[in-house]
Coordinates of C-alpha atoms and ligand atoms in Angstrom, one line a residue:
M1223 CA -10.7 46.8 23.2
A1224 CA -13.2 48.9 22.0
E1225 CA -15.8 50.4 24.3
T1226 CA -18.8 49.0 24.2
V1227 CA -21.7 50.7 23.7
T1228 CA -23.1 51.2 27.2
E1229 CA -20.0 52.5 28.3
R1230 CA -20.1 55.3 25.6
Y1231 CA -23.5 56.0 26.9
R1232 CA -22.4 56.4 30.5
K1233 CA -19.4 58.5 28.9
T1234 CA -20.7 61.1 27.3
R1235 CA -24.0 61.8 28.9
P1236 CA -23.0 63.1 32.3
G1237 CA -25.7 65.5 32.3
S1238 CA -28.6 62.7 32.2
W1239 CA -26.4 60.4 35.0
A1240 CA -26.2 63.9 37.2
S1241 CA -30.2 64.4 36.7
W1242 CA -30.8 60.4 37.4
Q1243 CA -28.9 60.6 40.4
R1244 CA -30.8 63.5 41.7
A1245 CA -34.3 62.0 40.6
C1246 CA -33.4 58.8 42.2
R1247 CA -33.6 60.4 45.8
V1248 CA -37.2 61.6 45.8
I1249 CA -38.4 59.4 43.0
P1250 CA -38.5 55.5 42.8
G1251 CA -36.0 54.2 40.4
G1252 CA -35.8 57.6 39.1
I1253 CA -38.6 57.6 36.4
T1254 CA -42.2 58.5 36.4
H1255 CA -43.2 56.3 33.4
D1256 CA -42.4 52.6 33.0
S1257 CA -41.4 52.8 29.8
R1258 CA -38.6 55.5 30.6
Y1259 CA -37.1 52.4 32.1
L1260 CA -33.3 52.5 30.7
T1261 CA -30.0 50.8 31.7
P1262 CA -27.8 52.3 32.5
F1263 CA -29.7 55.3 33.1
P1264 CA -32.5 57.1 31.2
L1265 CA -31.7 60.3 28.9
Y1266 CA -32.8 64.1 30.4
V1267 CA -34.3 66.2 27.7
T1268 CA -34.6 69.9 28.0
R1269 CA -36.3 71.1 24.7
A1270 CA -38.3 70.0 21.6
E1271 CA -39.1 71.4 18.3
G1272 CA -40.9 69.6 15.1
P1273 CA -39.4 66.3 14.7
R1274 CA -36.3 66.9 16.9
K1275 CA -35.4 67.6 20.5
W1276 CA -32.2 68.1 22.8
D1277 CA -30.7 66.6 25.9
V1278 CA -29.5 68.0 29.0
D1279 CA -25.6 67.2 27.8
G1280 CA -26.6 69.4 24.2
H1281 CA -27.0 66.4 22.1
E1282 CA -29.6 66.6 19.4
Y1283 CA -32.0 63.5 18.5
V1284 CA -34.8 62.8 15.6
D1285 CA -37.3 62.2 18.3
Y1286 CA -40.0 58.9 17.4
F1287 CA -41.5 59.0 21.1
G1288 CA -43.6 61.7 19.6
G1289 CA -45.1 62.4 22.9
H1290 CA -46.2 58.8 23.2
G1291 CA -48.2 59.0 20.0
A1292 CA -49.9 62.4 20.6
L1293 CA -47.7 64.3 18.8
F1294 CA -48.9 64.1 15.5
L1295 CA -47.6 67.3 14.1
G1296 CA -44.3 67.2 16.1
H1297 CA -43.2 69.1 19.2
A1298 CA -44.5 72.8 19.5
H1299 CA -46.4 73.4 16.3
P1300 CA -46.9 77.0 15.9
T1301 CA -50.5 76.6 15.6
L1302 CA -50.5 74.7 18.8
V1303 CA -48.5 77.1 20.7
E1304 CA -50.8 79.9 19.5
A1305 CA -54.0 78.1 20.5
I1306 CA -52.5 77.0 24.0
S1307 CA -50.8 80.6 24.6
R1308 CA -54.1 82.2 23.8
Q1309 CA -55.9 80.0 26.1
V1310 CA -53.9 80.2 28.9
A1311 CA -54.3 84.0 29.3
R1312 CA -57.9 83.6 29.5
G1313 CA -58.0 81.0 31.9
T1314 CA -57.3 77.4 32.8
H1315 CA -60.3 75.9 34.6
Y1316 CA -63.1 77.8 34.9
G1317 CA -65.0 75.2 37.3
A1318 CA -67.9 75.9 34.9
C1319 CA -69.4 74.5 31.1
H1320 CA -67.6 76.2 28.5
D1321 CA -68.2 76.7 24.5
L1322 CA -64.9 75.2 23.9
E1323 CA -65.5 71.7 25.2
V1324 CA -68.6 71.7 22.7
E1325 CA -66.6 72.3 19.8
W1326 CA -64.0 69.9 20.9
A1327 CA -67.1 67.2 21.3
E1328 CA -68.1 68.2 17.8
W1329 CA -65.0 67.8 16.2
I1330 CA -65.1 64.4 17.9
A1331 CA -68.4 63.4 16.8
R1332 CA -67.7 65.0 13.2
L1333 CA -64.3 62.8 12.5
V1334 CA -65.0 59.6 14.6
P1335 CA -67.9 57.2 13.0
S1336 CA -69.1 55.8 16.2
A1337 CA -69.1 59.0 18.2
E1338 CA -72.8 59.6 18.4
L1339 CA -72.1 61.5 22.1
V1340 CA -68.9 62.3 23.6
R1341 CA -67.6 62.5 27.6
F1342 CA -64.2 64.0 28.4
T1343 CA -61.3 62.3 30.8
M1344 CA -58.0 63.2 31.2
S1345 CA -56.4 60.3 30.3
G1346 CA -56.3 56.7 28.2
T1347 CA -56.3 54.9 31.5
E1348 CA -59.6 56.7 32.9
A1349 CA -61.4 56.8 29.2
T1350 CA -61.1 52.6 29.3
H1351 CA -62.2 52.6 32.7
L1352 CA -65.2 54.9 31.9
A1353 CA -65.8 52.9 28.5
I1354 CA -66.3 49.6 30.9
R1355 CA -68.3 51.0 33.3
L1356 CA -70.9 52.0 30.6
A1357 CA -70.9 48.8 29.1
R1358 CA -71.5 47.1 32.2
A1359 CA -74.2 49.5 33.4
A1360 CA -75.9 49.0 30.1
T1361 CA -75.9 45.5 30.0
G1362 CA -75.8 44.6 33.7
R1363 CA -73.1 42.0 32.8
P1364 CA -69.7 42.2 34.9
K1365 CA -67.4 40.4 32.6
L1366 CA -65.0 41.8 30.1
V1367 CA -63.4 40.5 27.8
K1368 CA -59.6 41.3 26.6
F1369 CA -57.5 39.9 24.4
T1370 CA -53.7 38.7 25.4
G1371 CA -51.2 41.1 25.1
H1372 CA -53.3 44.4 24.2
F1373 CA -52.8 47.2 26.6
H1374 CA -55.6 49.5 27.8
G1375 CA -54.0 51.7 30.5
W1376 CA -52.8 50.6 34.1
A1377 CA -55.7 50.5 35.9
D1378 CA -56.7 47.2 38.2
G1379 CA -59.4 45.9 35.5
V1380 CA -57.5 45.9 32.4
S1381 CA -54.2 44.9 34.0
A1382 CA -54.6 41.1 33.1
A1383 CA -52.7 39.1 29.9
V1384 CA -50.6 42.2 29.1
N1385 CA -47.3 40.7 28.7
P1386 CA -46.1 37.4 28.5
P1387 CA -46.4 35.5 30.4
Y1388 CA -49.7 35.9 30.7
E1389 CA -51.0 34.5 33.4
I1390 CA -49.1 37.0 35.4
P1391 CA -50.8 40.5 35.6
M1392 CA -48.7 43.6 34.4
S1393 CA -48.3 44.8 38.1
A1394 CA -48.5 43.4 41.8
G1395 CA -51.0 44.6 43.9
I1396 CA -54.2 43.5 42.0
P1397 CA -57.0 41.8 43.5
G1398 CA -58.0 38.5 42.5
A1399 CA -61.5 39.2 42.4
V1400 CA -61.0 42.3 40.1
L1401 CA -58.7 39.8 37.7
A1402 CA -61.6 37.0 37.9
D1403 CA -64.0 39.6 36.2
V1404 CA -61.7 39.3 33.4
L1405 CA -61.9 36.8 30.6
V1406 CA -58.5 36.5 28.4
T1407 CA -58.4 35.1 25.0
P1408 CA -56.2 35.6 22.0
H1409 CA -57.0 37.8 19.1
N1410 CA -57.2 36.3 15.5
D1411 CA -59.3 33.5 16.6
I1412 CA -62.7 34.1 16.7
G1413 CA -63.3 30.0 17.4
A1414 CA -61.7 30.8 20.6
L1415 CA -64.0 33.4 21.6
E1416 CA -67.0 31.6 20.5
R1417 CA -65.8 29.0 22.6
L1418 CA -64.7 31.5 25.6
L1419 CA -68.8 33.0 25.4
G1420 CA -70.0 29.6 25.0
S1421 CA -73.3 29.9 26.6
R1422 CA -72.5 32.3 29.5
D1423 CA -74.6 35.1 29.8
D1424 CA -72.3 37.5 31.9
V1425 CA -70.3 39.3 29.8
G1426 CA -70.9 42.8 29.0
A1427 CA -68.1 43.8 27.0
V1428 CA -64.9 43.0 25.0
I1429 CA -62.1 45.6 24.6
L1430 CA -59.4 45.4 22.0
E1431 CA -56.7 47.6 20.2
P1432 CA -58.6 47.6 17.0
S1433 CA -54.7 47.3 15.1
G1434 CA -53.5 44.3 17.2
G1435 CA -52.0 44.5 21.1
Q1436 CA -49.4 46.9 21.8
A1437 CA -50.0 49.5 19.2
G1438 CA -50.2 46.9 16.7
S1439 CA -47.0 45.0 18.1
D1440 CA -48.8 41.8 17.2
P1441 CA -51.2 42.6 14.5
I1442 CA -54.8 42.1 13.6
H1443 CA -56.3 40.7 10.8
H1444 CA -59.0 42.5 9.2
G1445 CA -61.2 39.5 8.8
F1446 CA -61.0 39.0 12.6
L1447 CA -62.2 42.3 13.3
K1448 CA -65.4 42.0 10.7
D1449 CA -66.2 38.6 12.4
L1450 CA -65.9 40.4 16.1
R1451 CA -68.4 42.9 15.1
Q1452 CA -70.6 40.3 14.0
L1453 CA -70.4 38.1 16.9
A1454 CA -70.8 40.9 19.4
T1455 CA -74.0 42.2 17.6
D1456 CA -75.1 38.6 17.8
R1457 CA -74.3 38.0 21.7
K1458 CA -75.1 41.6 22.6
V1459 CA -71.9 42.1 23.8
V1460 CA -70.9 46.0 23.7
L1461 CA -67.8 46.3 21.7
I1462 CA -65.1 48.9 23.0
F1463 CA -62.4 49.9 20.2
D1464 CA -59.6 51.6 22.5
E1465 CA -58.3 53.8 19.9
V1466 CA -56.0 55.8 22.3
I1467 CA -53.0 55.0 19.8
T1468 CA -55.0 54.9 16.6
G1469 CA -57.6 57.6 17.1
F1470 CA -56.8 60.1 14.2
R1471 CA -53.3 58.5 13.3
Y1472 CA -54.9 55.6 11.0
A1473 CA -57.0 58.2 9.6
P1474 CA -58.8 61.4 10.5
G1475 CA -61.6 58.9 12.0
G1476 CA -59.2 56.5 13.7
A1477 CA -58.8 52.7 13.1
Q1478 CA -62.6 52.1 12.7
E1479 CA -62.6 54.6 9.5
Y1480 CA -59.0 52.6 8.0
Y1481 CA -60.9 49.3 8.4
G1482 CA -64.5 50.7 8.1
I1483 CA -65.9 48.7 11.5
T1484 CA -67.8 50.6 13.5
P1485 CA -67.6 49.4 17.1
D1486 CA -70.4 50.5 20.2
L1487 CA -67.4 52.8 21.7
T1488 CA -64.6 54.4 21.3
T1489 CA -61.7 55.6 23.9
L1490 CA -59.3 58.6 22.6
A1491 CA -56.5 60.1 24.0
K1492 CA -53.0 61.3 23.0
I1493 CA -53.6 63.1 19.7
V1494 CA -57.1 64.2 20.5
A1495 CA -55.9 66.9 22.9
G1496 CA -53.0 68.0 20.6
G1497 CA -50.6 67.1 22.7
L1498 CA -51.6 68.1 26.0
P1499 CA -53.5 65.9 29.0
G1500 CA -56.9 64.6 27.5
A1501 CA -59.0 61.7 26.9
A1502 CA -62.4 60.9 25.8
V1503 CA -64.9 58.2 25.1
C1504 CA -67.5 58.3 22.5
G1505 CA -70.3 56.1 21.2
K1506 CA -73.3 55.2 20.7
R1507 CA -76.3 57.6 22.1
E1508 CA -78.1 54.8 24.0
L1509 CA -74.6 54.0 25.5
V1510 CA -73.2 57.2 26.6
G1511 CA -76.2 59.1 27.3
R1512 CA -76.6 56.8 30.4
M1513 CA -74.4 59.9 32.0
A1514 CA -76.9 62.3 31.4
F1515 CA -79.4 63.0 34.8
G1516 CA -83.2 62.7 33.7
D1517 CA -86.4 63.6 35.8
D1518 CA -86.4 60.3 37.7
A1519 CA -84.3 60.4 41.0
K1520 CA -84.0 56.9 41.1
W1521 CA -82.8 56.5 37.9
N1522 CA -80.4 59.1 38.6
R1523 CA -79.1 57.3 41.8
T1524 CA -79.2 53.6 40.4
Q1525 CA -79.0 53.6 36.7
R1526 CA -76.8 56.6 35.7
V1527 CA -73.2 56.2 35.0
A1528 CA -71.4 58.5 36.8
Q1529 CA -67.7 60.3 36.5
N1530 CA -66.0 63.2 37.7
G1531 CA -62.5 64.6 37.1
T1532 CA -61.3 68.1 38.2
Y1533 CA -59.7 68.6 34.9
N1534 CA -61.9 66.8 32.5
S1535 CA -62.3 68.6 29.4
N1536 CA -60.5 71.8 30.9
P1537 CA -60.3 75.0 28.5
L1538 CA -56.5 74.5 27.6
S1539 CA -56.7 70.9 26.5
A1540 CA -59.8 71.6 24.4
A1541 CA -58.3 74.7 22.8
A1542 CA -55.2 72.3 21.7
G1543 CA -57.5 69.7 20.8
I1544 CA -59.6 71.6 18.6
A1545 CA -56.2 73.4 17.0
M1546 CA -55.0 69.7 16.4
L1547 CA -58.5 67.7 15.2
S1548 CA -59.2 70.9 12.8
Q1549 CA -55.6 70.5 11.2
I1550 CA -55.9 66.9 10.5
A1551 CA -59.3 66.8 9.6
D1552 CA -58.7 66.7 6.1
G1553 CA -56.2 63.7 6.2
K1554 CA -53.3 66.0 4.6
H1555 CA -51.0 65.3 7.0
H1556 CA -51.8 61.9 7.1
A1557 CA -50.8 61.2 3.7
T1558 CA -47.5 63.0 4.6
A1559 CA -46.7 61.1 7.7
N1560 CA -47.6 57.6 6.2
A1561 CA -45.4 58.1 3.4
R1562 CA -42.5 58.8 5.7
G1563 CA -43.3 55.9 7.7
A1564 CA -43.3 53.8 4.6
G1565 CA -40.2 54.9 3.8
L1566 CA -38.4 54.6 7.0
R1567 CA -39.8 51.1 7.1
A1568 CA -38.5 50.4 4.1
G1569 CA -35.0 51.9 4.9
I1570 CA -34.8 50.0 8.0
A1571 CA -35.7 46.8 6.6
E1572 CA -32.9 46.9 4.2
V1573 CA -30.5 47.9 6.9
F1574 CA -31.5 44.5 8.6
R1575 CA -31.5 42.4 5.8
T1576 CA -28.0 43.8 4.2
A1577 CA -26.5 43.0 7.9
G1578 CA -28.2 39.6 7.8
V1579 CA -29.4 40.3 11.5
P1580 CA -32.6 38.5 12.5
C1581 CA -34.5 41.9 13.4
Q1582 CA -37.6 42.8 11.7
V1583 CA -39.2 46.2 11.1
Y1584 CA -42.9 46.2 10.3
G1585 CA -46.1 48.5 11.1
D1586 CA -49.0 50.3 9.7
V1587 CA -49.6 54.1 8.8
S1588 CA -47.2 56.2 10.3
I1589 CA -46.1 53.7 13.0
F1590 CA -43.2 51.1 13.2
H1591 CA -42.2 48.6 15.3
V1592 CA -39.0 46.6 15.6
S1593 CA -38.8 43.1 16.6
L1594 CA -34.7 42.6 17.0
E1595 CA -35.6 38.5 18.4
G1596 CA -37.6 37.3 14.9
P1597 CA -40.8 37.3 14.0
P1598 CA -43.0 39.3 16.0
G1599 CA -46.1 38.2 18.5
G1600 CA -46.1 34.4 19.7
G1601 CA -46.6 35.7 23.6
K1602 CA -42.8 35.1 24.0
P1603 CA -40.8 37.0 26.9
K1604 CA -38.2 39.5 25.4
N1605 CA -34.8 39.6 25.9
P1606 CA -34.7 43.1 27.9
A1607 CA -30.5 43.7 27.8
L1608 CA -30.7 43.5 24.0
Y1609 CA -33.6 46.3 23.7
H1610 CA -31.5 48.4 26.0
T1611 CA -28.3 48.0 24.5
W1612 CA -29.9 48.8 21.2
R1613 CA -31.7 52.1 22.5
C1614 CA -28.4 53.3 23.8
A1615 CA -26.8 52.7 20.9
L1616 CA -29.5 54.6 18.8
I1617 CA -29.3 57.4 21.2
L1618 CA -25.4 57.7 20.8
H1619 CA -26.4 57.8 17.0
G1620 CA -29.1 60.8 17.3
V1621 CA -32.5 59.0 17.4
D1622 CA -34.4 58.6 20.4
M1623 CA -37.5 55.9 19.8
S1624 CA -38.9 53.5 22.2
A1625 CA -37.3 49.9 22.0
H1626 CA -39.9 48.2 20.5
H1627 CA -41.8 51.3 18.4
G1628 CA -41.6 54.8 16.6
W1629 CA -44.1 57.2 16.0
V1630 CA -43.6 59.5 12.8
S1631 CA -45.3 62.7 12.7
A1632 CA -46.1 64.8 9.6
V1633 CA -43.5 66.9 10.7
H1634 CA -40.7 64.4 10.2
G1635 CA -39.2 65.3 6.8
E1636 CA -36.8 63.1 4.3
R1637 CA -33.7 64.4 5.8
E1638 CA -35.0 63.1 9.3
I1639 CA -35.8 59.5 7.7
E1640 CA -32.5 59.2 6.2
E1641 CA -30.6 60.1 9.2
T1642 CA -32.3 57.9 11.0
I1643 CA -31.9 55.3 8.4
A1644 CA -28.2 55.9 8.8
A1645 CA -28.2 55.6 12.6
V1646 CA -30.2 52.3 12.8
R1647 CA -27.4 50.9 10.4
R1648 CA -24.5 52.4 12.9
A1649 CA -26.3 51.0 15.8
V1650 CA -26.7 47.5 14.2
A1651 CA -23.1 47.6 13.4
D1652 CA -22.3 48.4 17.6
L1653 CA -24.4 45.8 18.2
Q1654 CA -22.7 42.9 16.1
A1655 CA -19.2 44.5 17.1
E1656 CA -20.2 43.5 20.8
G1657 CA -21.8 40.0 19.7
A1658 CA -25.7 41.4 20.9
L1659 CA -26.8 40.7 17.7
Ligands
PMP963 N1 -54.8 52.0 25.7 C1 -54.0 52.1 24.6 C2 -53.9 51.3 23.8 C3 -52.7 53.0 25.0 O1 -51.6 52.7 24.3 C4 -52.4 53.9 26.1 C5 -51.3 54.7 26.6 N2 -50.2 54.4 25.6 C6 -53.6 53.9 27.2 C7 -54.9 53.0 26.5 C8 -53.6 55.0 28.3 O2 -53.6 56.0 28.3 P1 -53.0 56.7 29.2 O3 -51.1 56.6 29.2 O4 -53.4 58.1 28.6 O5 -53.5 56.8 30.4

């Protein structure tokens, strides 16, 4: 009998196996991000350049992790390498204000329609945390509305209803009192949200991924976004777009430019910092401005929104952010990345159709999503074993992507797209051969 995908994976990746064994002795489960969980063991990478990366066993891959969506210009883009190298030699932390953080904020304000004022954090998780704090402080209302399946980082306050079954939070260890402040409702159903708000007067904010839950895996209708904007305005609830994924990718001004709908607050990460750690909250002056110190000591102590963070807007991340945003501002790179994304989606769809498998590929702009088990959405738990085998099969054929999505960069060329479609064809055949599909 022919070797299974998992057997071939084990046999051909001894270096990754050895690294993982070593990791397991000091790191729980051997991984440092839940999305790197892969059976039988994860891949260890040594180098990356442009749209490609190489593992410890010397195998080459077309990469669709794209730094979890941050690397819109691919790995080690020369302009970014130059900007970061120049800055590293000039100091990585001044413990003081500096002009690079001002320039970085100016770029964000120029590009993102809602951005009147900008404040930096180091991660998307911190950015959503700060945005929610700003909304609660401004409204004096504690409750947050979030949508089923939407991801806003790993903080306690947004851990409700991320993955099905939605009544179980995404992690153990989250206090019931925190979960009690989160009201959950499905997206694309404005009536459900209206009923939830009902006569309540304790809701301060509604947060969402504007493209739909989990990077748009469960897409949102444009009409729902419009109705939501109106409802939030009518009810004086702060509307927060979590643009950690969509920011600078859907358009230079993010999903809010793409859909033509402006939120009150926006969270940004990933592309905003050019592939280095960094994130931001931006939005209306009256909201973000609550962080500024004033002359009234009592207001400062009781009304002002406080935030610290050792590495906020450090000069290295700022230099990378400026180098990224200044290059992508005119939208030319978006045209390239979107065209590659469309070509890839069409090619993979054709493979699935020809093979007669129930898999689907879909997505917008330069993102593609894969559902191996029929139409997306619906809150059904997925069959993890199938996705692990799928990932291993793709890796065997020279493609590394998350089991459910891929991020196409502006430096993925026609060659990478063709290679990827061929790899998907072989992976589907492998899964069919062992009866997984
Ligand atoms: N919001 C969204 C929509 C995200 O996709 C992510 C991360 N993928 C986060 C927030 C959290 O960002 P970070 O990983 O930088 O904390």
